[in-house]
Amino acid sequence: MSKVYQIEIEETLQKVVKIKADSLEDAISIARDRYKNEEYILNEDNFMGAEFSEYKDEVIKEKKHKERER
């Protein structure tokens, strides 16, 4: 008998930008601010791949998201 599965599709977009700054931390901060201000827009041209997996609980998903923000 068939079963219904929840499948998560996660796409990865990547863009490399050059930033002049006094430190790596400053450069990351500048990049983050510019991204938030939509100075950097990632689209299908920046596609690097996709992963397919069983959808997990929101608590696990939030933890994974927070780890990526570091």
PDB file of N, CA and C in Angstrom:
ATOM      1  N   MET A   1       0.842  -1.183   0.000  1.00  0.00           N
ATOM      2  CA  MET A   1       0.000   0.000   0.000  1.00  0.00           C
ATOM      3  C   MET A   1       0.889   1.248   0.000  1.00  0.00           C
ATOM      4  N   SER A   2       0.527   2.209  -0.806  1.00  0.00           N
ATOM      5  CA  SER A   2       1.302   3.443  -0.917  1.00  0.00           C
ATOM      6  C   SER A   2       1.153   4.311   0.320  1.00  0.00           C
ATOM      7  N   LYS A   3       2.182   5.088   0.596  1.00  0.00           N
ATOM      8  CA  LYS A   3       2.214   5.995   1.729  1.00  0.00           C
ATOM      9  C   LYS A   3       2.572   7.386   1.206  1.00  0.00           C
ATOM     10  N   VAL A   4       2.109   8.434   1.886  1.00  0.00           N
ATOM     11  CA  VAL A   4       2.434   9.807   1.496  1.00  0.00           C
ATOM     12  C   VAL A   4       3.683  10.241   2.265  1.00  0.00           C
ATOM     13  N   TYR A   5       4.652  10.764   1.537  1.00  0.00           N
ATOM     14  CA  TYR A   5       5.896  11.235   2.136  1.00  0.00           C
ATOM     15  C   TYR A   5       6.021  12.735   1.923  1.00  0.00           C
ATOM     16  N   GLN A   6       6.597  13.422   2.885  1.00  0.00           N
ATOM     17  CA  GLN A   6       6.916  14.837   2.733  1.00  0.00           C
ATOM     18  C   GLN A   6       8.398  14.927   2.373  1.00  0.00           C
ATOM     19  N   ILE A   7       8.667  15.427   1.176  1.00  0.00           N
ATOM     20  CA  ILE A   7      10.030  15.514   0.682  1.00  0.00           C
ATOM     21  C   ILE A   7      10.436  16.986   0.602  1.00  0.00           C
ATOM     22  N   GLU A   8      11.559  17.293   1.212  1.00  0.00           N
ATOM     23  CA  GLU A   8      12.082  18.654   1.213  1.00  0.00           C
ATOM     24  C   GLU A   8      13.068  18.795   0.054  1.00  0.00           C
ATOM     25  N   ILE A   9      12.932  19.881  -0.705  1.00  0.00           N
ATOM     26  CA  ILE A   9      13.859  20.200  -1.785  1.00  0.00           C
ATOM     27  C   ILE A   9      14.589  21.467  -1.372  1.00  0.00           C
ATOM     28  N   GLU A  10      15.909  21.374  -1.263  1.00  0.00           N
ATOM     29  CA  GLU A  10      16.710  22.524  -0.837  1.00  0.00           C
ATOM     30  C   GLU A  10      17.688  22.868  -1.955  1.00  0.00           C
ATOM     31  N   GLU A  11      17.541  24.084  -2.476  1.00  0.00           N
ATOM     32  CA  GLU A  11      18.426  24.550  -3.541  1.00  0.00           C
ATOM     33  C   GLU A  11      19.579  25.354  -2.950  1.00  0.00           C
ATOM     34  N   THR A  12      20.714  25.283  -3.607  1.00  0.00           N
ATOM     35  CA  THR A  12      21.873  26.062  -3.203  1.00  0.00           C
ATOM     36  C   THR A  12      22.212  27.047  -4.306  1.00  0.00           C
ATOM     37  N   LEU A  13      22.251  28.320  -3.928  1.00  0.00           N
ATOM     38  CA  LEU A  13      22.685  29.380  -4.831  1.00  0.00           C
ATOM     39  C   LEU A  13      23.987  29.937  -4.265  1.00  0.00           C
ATOM     40  N   GLN A  14      24.915  30.311  -5.141  1.00  0.00           N
ATOM     41  CA  GLN A  14      26.197  30.816  -4.666  1.00  0.00           C
ATOM     42  C   GLN A  14      26.696  31.929  -5.570  1.00  0.00           C
ATOM     43  N   LYS A  15      27.223  32.959  -4.950  1.00  0.00           N
ATOM     44  CA  LYS A  15      27.809  34.079  -5.683  1.00  0.00           C
ATOM     45  C   LYS A  15      29.030  34.548  -4.899  1.00  0.00           C
ATOM     46  N   VAL A  16      30.120  34.826  -5.595  1.00  0.00           N
ATOM     47  CA  VAL A  16      31.332  35.325  -4.947  1.00  0.00           C
ATOM     48  C   VAL A  16      31.455  36.810  -5.277  1.00  0.00           C
ATOM     49  N   VAL A  17      31.638  37.624  -4.240  1.00  0.00           N
ATOM     50  CA  VAL A  17      31.776  39.068  -4.420  1.00  0.00           C
ATOM     51  C   VAL A  17      33.097  39.510  -3.790  1.00  0.00           C
ATOM     52  N   LYS A  18      33.689  40.553  -4.334  1.00  0.00           N
ATOM     53  CA  LYS A  18      34.930  41.104  -3.787  1.00  0.00           C
ATOM     54  C   LYS A  18      34.585  42.319  -2.926  1.00  0.00           C
ATOM     55  N   ILE A  19      35.123  42.331  -1.705  1.00  0.00           N
ATOM     56  CA  ILE A  19      34.836  43.415  -0.764  1.00  0.00           C
ATOM     57  C   ILE A  19      36.144  43.862  -0.127  1.00  0.00           C
ATOM     58  N   LYS A  20      36.393  45.155  -0.158  1.00  0.00           N
ATOM     59  CA  LYS A  20      37.567  45.720   0.503  1.00  0.00           C
ATOM     60  C   LYS A  20      37.169  46.061   1.933  1.00  0.00           C
ATOM     61  N   ALA A  21      37.930  45.521   2.907  1.00  0.00           N
ATOM     62  CA  ALA A  21      37.612  45.745   4.320  1.00  0.00           C
ATOM     63  C   ALA A  21      38.881  45.584   5.152  1.00  0.00           C
ATOM     64  N   ASP A  22      38.813  46.004   6.413  1.00  0.00           N
ATOM     65  CA  ASP A  22      39.954  45.909   7.321  1.00  0.00           C
ATOM     66  C   ASP A  22      40.150  44.507   7.899  1.00  0.00           C
ATOM     67  N   SER A  23      39.098  43.689   7.882  1.00  0.00           N
ATOM     68  CA  SER A  23      39.194  42.331   8.424  1.00  0.00           C
ATOM     69  C   SER A  23      38.163  41.440   7.740  1.00  0.00           C
ATOM     70  N   LEU A  24      38.334  40.146   7.904  1.00  0.00           N
ATOM     71  CA  LEU A  24      37.371  39.199   7.358  1.00  0.00           C
ATOM     72  C   LEU A  24      35.992  39.423   7.965  1.00  0.00           C
ATOM     73  N   GLU A  25      35.952  39.658   9.275  1.00  0.00           N
ATOM     74  CA  GLU A  25      34.669  39.897   9.952  1.00  0.00           C
ATOM     75  C   GLU A  25      33.958  41.114   9.369  1.00  0.00           C
ATOM     76  N   ASP A  26      34.725  42.169   9.108  1.00  0.00           N
ATOM     77  CA  ASP A  26      34.141  43.373   8.492  1.00  0.00           C
ATOM     78  C   ASP A  26      33.621  43.072   7.097  1.00  0.00           C
ATOM     79  N   ALA A  27      34.390  42.314   6.333  1.00  0.00           N
ATOM     80  CA  ALA A  27      33.982  41.974   4.970  1.00  0.00           C
ATOM     81  C   ALA A  27      32.687  41.173   4.975  1.00  0.00           C
ATOM     82  N   ILE A  28      32.578  40.217   5.887  1.00  0.00           N
ATOM     83  CA  ILE A  28      31.348  39.423   5.998  1.00  0.00           C
ATOM     84  C   ILE A  28      30.182  40.305   6.410  1.00  0.00           C
ATOM     85  N   SER A  29      30.409  41.197   7.344  1.00  0.00           N
ATOM     86  CA  SER A  29      29.355  42.114   7.787  1.00  0.00           C
ATOM     87  C   SER A  29      28.884  43.009   6.641  1.00  0.00           C
ATOM     88  N   ILE A  30      29.829  43.526   5.865  1.00  0.00           N
ATOM     89  CA  ILE A  30      29.486  44.369   4.711  1.00  0.00           C
ATOM     90  C   ILE A  30      28.681  43.558   3.694  1.00  0.00           C
ATOM     91  N   ALA A  31      29.134  42.340   3.417  1.00  0.00           N
ATOM     92  CA  ALA A  31      28.427  41.483   2.461  1.00  0.00           C
ATOM     93  C   ALA A  31      27.005  41.185   2.948  1.00  0.00           C
ATOM     94  N   ARG A  32      26.879  40.889   4.241  1.00  0.00           N
ATOM     95  CA  ARG A  32      25.553  40.591   4.812  1.00  0.00           C
ATOM     96  C   ARG A  32      24.631  41.803   4.682  1.00  0.00           C
ATOM     97  N   ASP A  33      25.148  42.993   4.996  1.00  0.00           N
ATOM     98  CA  ASP A  33      24.347  44.217   4.880  1.00  0.00           C
ATOM     99  C   ASP A  33      23.936  44.481   3.436  1.00  0.00           C
ATOM    100  N   ARG A  34      24.877  44.323   2.522  1.00  0.00           N
ATOM    101  CA  ARG A  34      24.557  44.546   1.107  1.00  0.00           C
ATOM    102  C   ARG A  34      23.535  43.537   0.607  1.00  0.00           C
ATOM    103  N   TYR A  35      23.648  42.306   1.069  1.00  0.00           N
ATOM    104  CA  TYR A  35      22.673  41.273   0.685  1.00  0.00           C
ATOM    105  C   TYR A  35      21.282  41.629   1.215  1.00  0.00           C
ATOM    106  N   LYS A  36      21.224  42.027   2.471  1.00  0.00           N
ATOM    107  CA  LYS A  36      19.942  42.411   3.072  1.00  0.00           C
ATOM    108  C   LYS A  36      19.328  43.621   2.368  1.00  0.00           C
ATOM    109  N   ASN A  37      20.183  44.511   1.876  1.00  0.00           N
ATOM    110  CA  ASN A  37      19.715  45.697   1.150  1.00  0.00           C
ATOM    111  C   ASN A  37      19.495  45.425  -0.336  1.00  0.00           C
ATOM    112  N   GLU A  38      19.557  44.156  -0.697  1.00  0.00           N
ATOM    113  CA  GLU A  38      19.305  43.689  -2.066  1.00  0.00           C
ATOM    114  C   GLU A  38      20.287  44.250  -3.092  1.00  0.00           C
ATOM    115  N   GLU A  39      21.511  44.544  -2.635  1.00  0.00           N
ATOM    116  CA  GLU A  39      22.555  44.944  -3.577  1.00  0.00           C
ATOM    117  C   GLU A  39      23.105  43.718  -4.298  1.00  0.00           C
ATOM    118  N   TYR A  40      22.995  42.562  -3.660  1.00  0.00           N
ATOM    119  CA  TYR A  40      23.370  41.289  -4.274  1.00  0.00           C
ATOM    120  C   TYR A  40      22.106  40.469  -4.433  1.00  0.00           C
ATOM    121  N   ILE A  41      21.786  40.109  -5.654  1.00  0.00           N
ATOM    122  CA  ILE A  41      20.612  39.299  -5.934  1.00  0.00           C
ATOM    123  C   ILE A  41      21.086  37.981  -6.549  1.00  0.00           C
ATOM    124  N   LEU A  42      20.723  36.895  -5.921  1.00  0.00           N
ATOM    125  CA  LEU A  42      21.062  35.589  -6.471  1.00  0.00           C
ATOM    126  C   LEU A  42      19.857  35.053  -7.228  1.00  0.00           C
ATOM    127  N   ASN A  43      20.135  34.471  -8.386  1.00  0.00           N
ATOM    128  CA  ASN A  43      19.045  33.939  -9.217  1.00  0.00           C
ATOM    129  C   ASN A  43      19.473  32.614  -9.828  1.00  0.00           C
ATOM    130  N   GLU A  44      18.751  32.161 -10.853  1.00  0.00           N
ATOM    131  CA  GLU A  44      19.023  30.859 -11.465  1.00  0.00           C
ATOM    132  C   GLU A  44      20.434  30.765 -12.047  1.00  0.00           C
ATOM    133  N   ASP A  45      21.047  31.880 -12.365  1.00  0.00           N
ATOM    134  CA  ASP A  45      22.428  31.864 -12.871  1.00  0.00           C
ATOM    135  C   ASP A  45      23.425  31.459 -11.787  1.00  0.00           C
ATOM    136  N   ASN A  46      23.026  31.571 -10.529  1.00  0.00           N
ATOM    137  CA  ASN A  46      23.886  31.245  -9.395  1.00  0.00           C
ATOM    138  C   ASN A  46      23.592  29.858  -8.816  1.00  0.00           C
ATOM    139  N   PHE A  47      22.786  29.070  -9.518  1.00  0.00           N
ATOM    140  CA  PHE A  47      22.382  27.745  -9.047  1.00  0.00           C
ATOM    141  C   PHE A  47      23.583  26.807  -8.971  1.00  0.00           C
ATOM    142  N   MET A  48      23.758  26.162  -7.822  1.00  0.00           N
ATOM    143  CA  MET A  48      24.877  25.235  -7.624  1.00  0.00           C
ATOM    144  C   MET A  48      24.414  23.794  -7.430  1.00  0.00           C
ATOM    145  N   GLY A  49      23.137  23.582  -7.147  1.00  0.00           N
ATOM    146  CA  GLY A  49      22.657  22.221  -6.954  1.00  0.00           C
ATOM    147  C   GLY A  49      21.411  22.177  -6.096  1.00  0.00           C
ATOM    148  N   ALA A  50      20.902  20.965  -5.939  1.00  0.00           N
ATOM    149  CA  ALA A  50      19.712  20.757  -5.121  1.00  0.00           C
ATOM    150  C   ALA A  50      19.855  19.439  -4.371  1.00  0.00           C
ATOM    151  N   GLU A  51      19.294  19.400  -3.170  1.00  0.00           N
ATOM    152  CA  GLU A  51      19.288  18.183  -2.366  1.00  0.00           C
ATOM    153  C   GLU A  51      17.846  17.814  -2.062  1.00  0.00           C
ATOM    154  N   PHE A  52      17.567  16.529  -2.046  1.00  0.00           N
ATOM    155  CA  PHE A  52      16.234  16.014  -1.766  1.00  0.00           C
ATOM    156  C   PHE A  52      16.326  15.097  -0.557  1.00  0.00           C
ATOM    157  N   SER A  53      15.445  15.341   0.424  1.00  0.00           N
ATOM    158  CA  SER A  53      15.460  14.517   1.630  1.00  0.00           C
ATOM    159  C   SER A  53      14.068  14.492   2.245  1.00  0.00           C
ATOM    160  N   GLU A  54      13.880  13.561   3.167  1.00  0.00           N
ATOM    161  CA  GLU A  54      12.617  13.511   3.885  1.00  0.00           C
ATOM    162  C   GLU A  54      12.503  14.764   4.736  1.00  0.00           C
ATOM    163  N   TYR A  55      11.329  15.394   4.722  1.00  0.00           N
ATOM    164  CA  TYR A  55      11.094  16.609   5.508  1.00  0.00           C
ATOM    165  C   TYR A  55      11.178  16.260   6.982  1.00  0.00           C
ATOM    166  N   LYS A  56      11.928  17.088   7.724  1.00  0.00           N
ATOM    167  CA  LYS A  56      12.101  16.867   9.159  1.00  0.00           C
ATOM    168  C   LYS A  56      11.300  17.883   9.955  1.00  0.00           C
ATOM    169  N   ASP A  57      11.193  17.645  11.228  1.00  0.00           N
ATOM    170  CA  ASP A  57      10.483  18.509  12.161  1.00  0.00           C
ATOM    171  C   ASP A  57      11.023  19.939  12.121  1.00  0.00           C
ATOM    172  N   GLU A  58      10.185  20.926  12.341  1.00  0.00           N
ATOM    173  CA  GLU A  58      10.569  22.346  12.309  1.00  0.00           C
ATOM    174  C   GLU A  58      11.685  22.677  13.299  1.00  0.00           C
ATOM    175  N   VAL A  59      11.720  22.043  14.459  1.00  0.00           N
ATOM    176  CA  VAL A  59      12.750  22.322  15.449  1.00  0.00           C
ATOM    177  C   VAL A  59      14.122  21.985  14.881  1.00  0.00           C
ATOM    178  N   ILE A  60      14.234  20.859  14.219  1.00  0.00           N
ATOM    179  CA  ILE A  60      15.498  20.453  13.597  1.00  0.00           C
ATOM    180  C   ILE A  60      15.846  21.421  12.477  1.00  0.00           C
ATOM    181  N   LYS A  61      14.861  21.806  11.689  1.00  0.00           N
ATOM    182  CA  LYS A  61      15.084  22.719  10.574  1.00  0.00           C
ATOM    183  C   LYS A  61      15.574  24.080  11.075  1.00  0.00           C
ATOM    184  N   GLU A  62      15.001  24.602  12.162  1.00  0.00           N
ATOM    185  CA  GLU A  62      15.418  25.890  12.719  1.00  0.00           C
ATOM    186  C   GLU A  62      16.855  25.824  13.225  1.00  0.00           C
ATOM    187  N   LYS A  63      17.233  24.718  13.869  1.00  0.00           N
ATOM    188  CA  LYS A  63      18.597  24.557  14.362  1.00  0.00           C
ATOM    189  C   LYS A  63      19.581  24.564  13.191  1.00  0.00           C
ATOM    190  N   LYS A  64      19.248  23.883  12.132  1.00  0.00           N
ATOM    191  CA  LYS A  64      20.097  23.823  10.943  1.00  0.00           C
ATOM    192  C   LYS A  64      20.254  25.223  10.336  1.00  0.00           C
ATOM    193  N   HIS A  65      19.170  25.973  10.293  1.00  0.00           N
ATOM    194  CA  HIS A  65      19.198  27.331   9.737  1.00  0.00           C
ATOM    195  C   HIS A  65      20.086  28.249  10.573  1.00  0.00           C
ATOM    196  N   LYS A  66      19.978  28.164  11.900  1.00  0.00           N
ATOM    197  CA  LYS A  66      20.784  28.993  12.789  1.00  0.00           C
ATOM    198  C   LYS A  66      22.268  28.682  12.626  1.00  0.00           C
ATOM    199  N   GLU A  67      22.602  27.409  12.434  1.00  0.00           N
ATOM    200  CA  GLU A  67      24.003  27.012  12.261  1.00  0.00           C
ATOM    201  C   GLU A  67      24.565  27.620  10.981  1.00  0.00           C
ATOM    202  N   ARG A  68      23.772  27.725   9.922  1.00  0.00           N
ATOM    203  CA  ARG A  68      24.219  28.292   8.660  1.00  0.00           C
ATOM    204  C   ARG A  68      24.483  29.784   8.778  1.00  0.00           C
ATOM    205  N   GLU A  69      23.749  30.482   9.657  1.00  0.00           N
ATOM    206  CA  GLU A  69      23.882  31.937   9.790  1.00  0.00           C
ATOM    207  C   GLU A  69      25.195  32.334  10.446  1.00  0.00           C
ATOM    208  N   ARG A  70      25.846  31.420  11.127  1.00  0.00           N
ATOM    209  CA  ARG A  70      27.101  31.741  11.823  1.00  0.00           C
ATOM    210  C   ARG A  70      28.217  32.014  10.900  1.00  0.00           C
TER     211      ARG A  70
END
